[in-house]
């Protein structure tokens, strides 16, 4: 049985699907006005693994991850770039998909755009107005009345009175209460807008996910996920909107991955420690980045640094080195093996990838000792369930080696030098190759090499 830490209950709970054998999961996706950053990479990889593990566990998974393709940031960036919003958003959708593919992320079942569901949002807003959970303000905007929903704060644990005391923003005279949030923004000059019963305008951010999750998964579904930064106010507001509109629970389980920190500081543009996925992939293999993300539990903070990625690279190389020389013909998991059972136990326990990866290293150690083909098959097949070790070992270990040297010829020269007891020359060749990013390893079967 799979157990999930539910942010809503603050407890680890046994997963019980609404519909037997089916998992309906919605994850908040990206706002496409710039390249994705390493925090986005974590969301993509984490919920890719969640989706994969449910699939491995015999569930049919309907995984929806939305795209926000209209908001203030997008409008401002399009104006700044002097390009259309459609061109801007499609360009960054394409870049996002390229990053996801590089990281080994399987496409979601559906990736809806906010602008494709304006009418769903309008209908939900109409319902909220009819149920007196929303109101038309003097300026033409529609606001959600936070105090109309008695359970507001149940996800974040924040009470309305605490929120009021902590408010630092100026009171908007159009609101009934400073905690109320916008559902529909009346049209402004030179901004995109859509028809509605209240005149032309565009949706607020929070209503998008409530409308799209309901459209694809129904009013009540299994799992809603996203980054920890979305827990409040975005997910809190989603619950308030959806449950007030539909008179039922929105999602049974709420999952949130932890923040990404950079050298133990919060990642932010203002601190100058903000890294796009594209920038990181210029220095590190995409599988190294995926492995680095999965070495930490998804709910824990992830501390990004070049040193940590270098360490992840060496660790992943160790796993690939253990698979060298084996002709693995199939990749079915032998779940009866004790180490496979240990791996499954870790993954069933709130997707504990660090513990699962430790099992992979146990297997690698045994393979290095015993040269066991069945264990090599088990290592590769288990790793595949979380999107690792899917490449040929030689391709990973030798690929993208940036040198004009004839490596094999130099290895032969070194072998001849050692045979002639010219160890100084042999050491010179080893050092030359190392300086060019090539590491030699002398084995009983001969000298092999890999990229540094």
Coordinates of C-alpha atoms in Angstrom, one line a residue, residues 22 29 71 105 114 172 176 207 210 221 229 236 243 255 289 335-336 348 352 386 393 399 405:
X22 CA -7.5 4.8 -11.0
X29 CA 2.4 23.9 -13.9
X71 CA -1.3 36.8 -16.4
X105 CA 10.0 13.6 -17.7
X114 CA -5.6 28.6 -19.2
X172 CA -8.2 48.0 -1.9
X176 CA -15.3 44.1 1.0
X207 CA -9.6 30.5 -10.6
X210 CA -10.1 25.3 -10.0
X221 CA -10.4 13.9 -7.4
X229 CA 5.4 28.0 -2.3
X236 CA -5.8 27.6 -0.2
X243 CA -15.5 23.6 -2.5
X255 CA 1.3 17.0 -2.0
X289 CA 20.4 16.7 -12.5
X335 CA 9.9 -8.2 -7.1
X336 CA 10.5 -11.4 -5.2
X348 CA 5.5 3.0 -1.1
X352 CA 11.1 7.9 -0.4
X386 CA 12.2 6.2 -11.3
X393 CA 26.6 2.4 -19.6
X399 CA 29.5 10.5 -24.0
X405 CA 43.0 13.2 -28.4

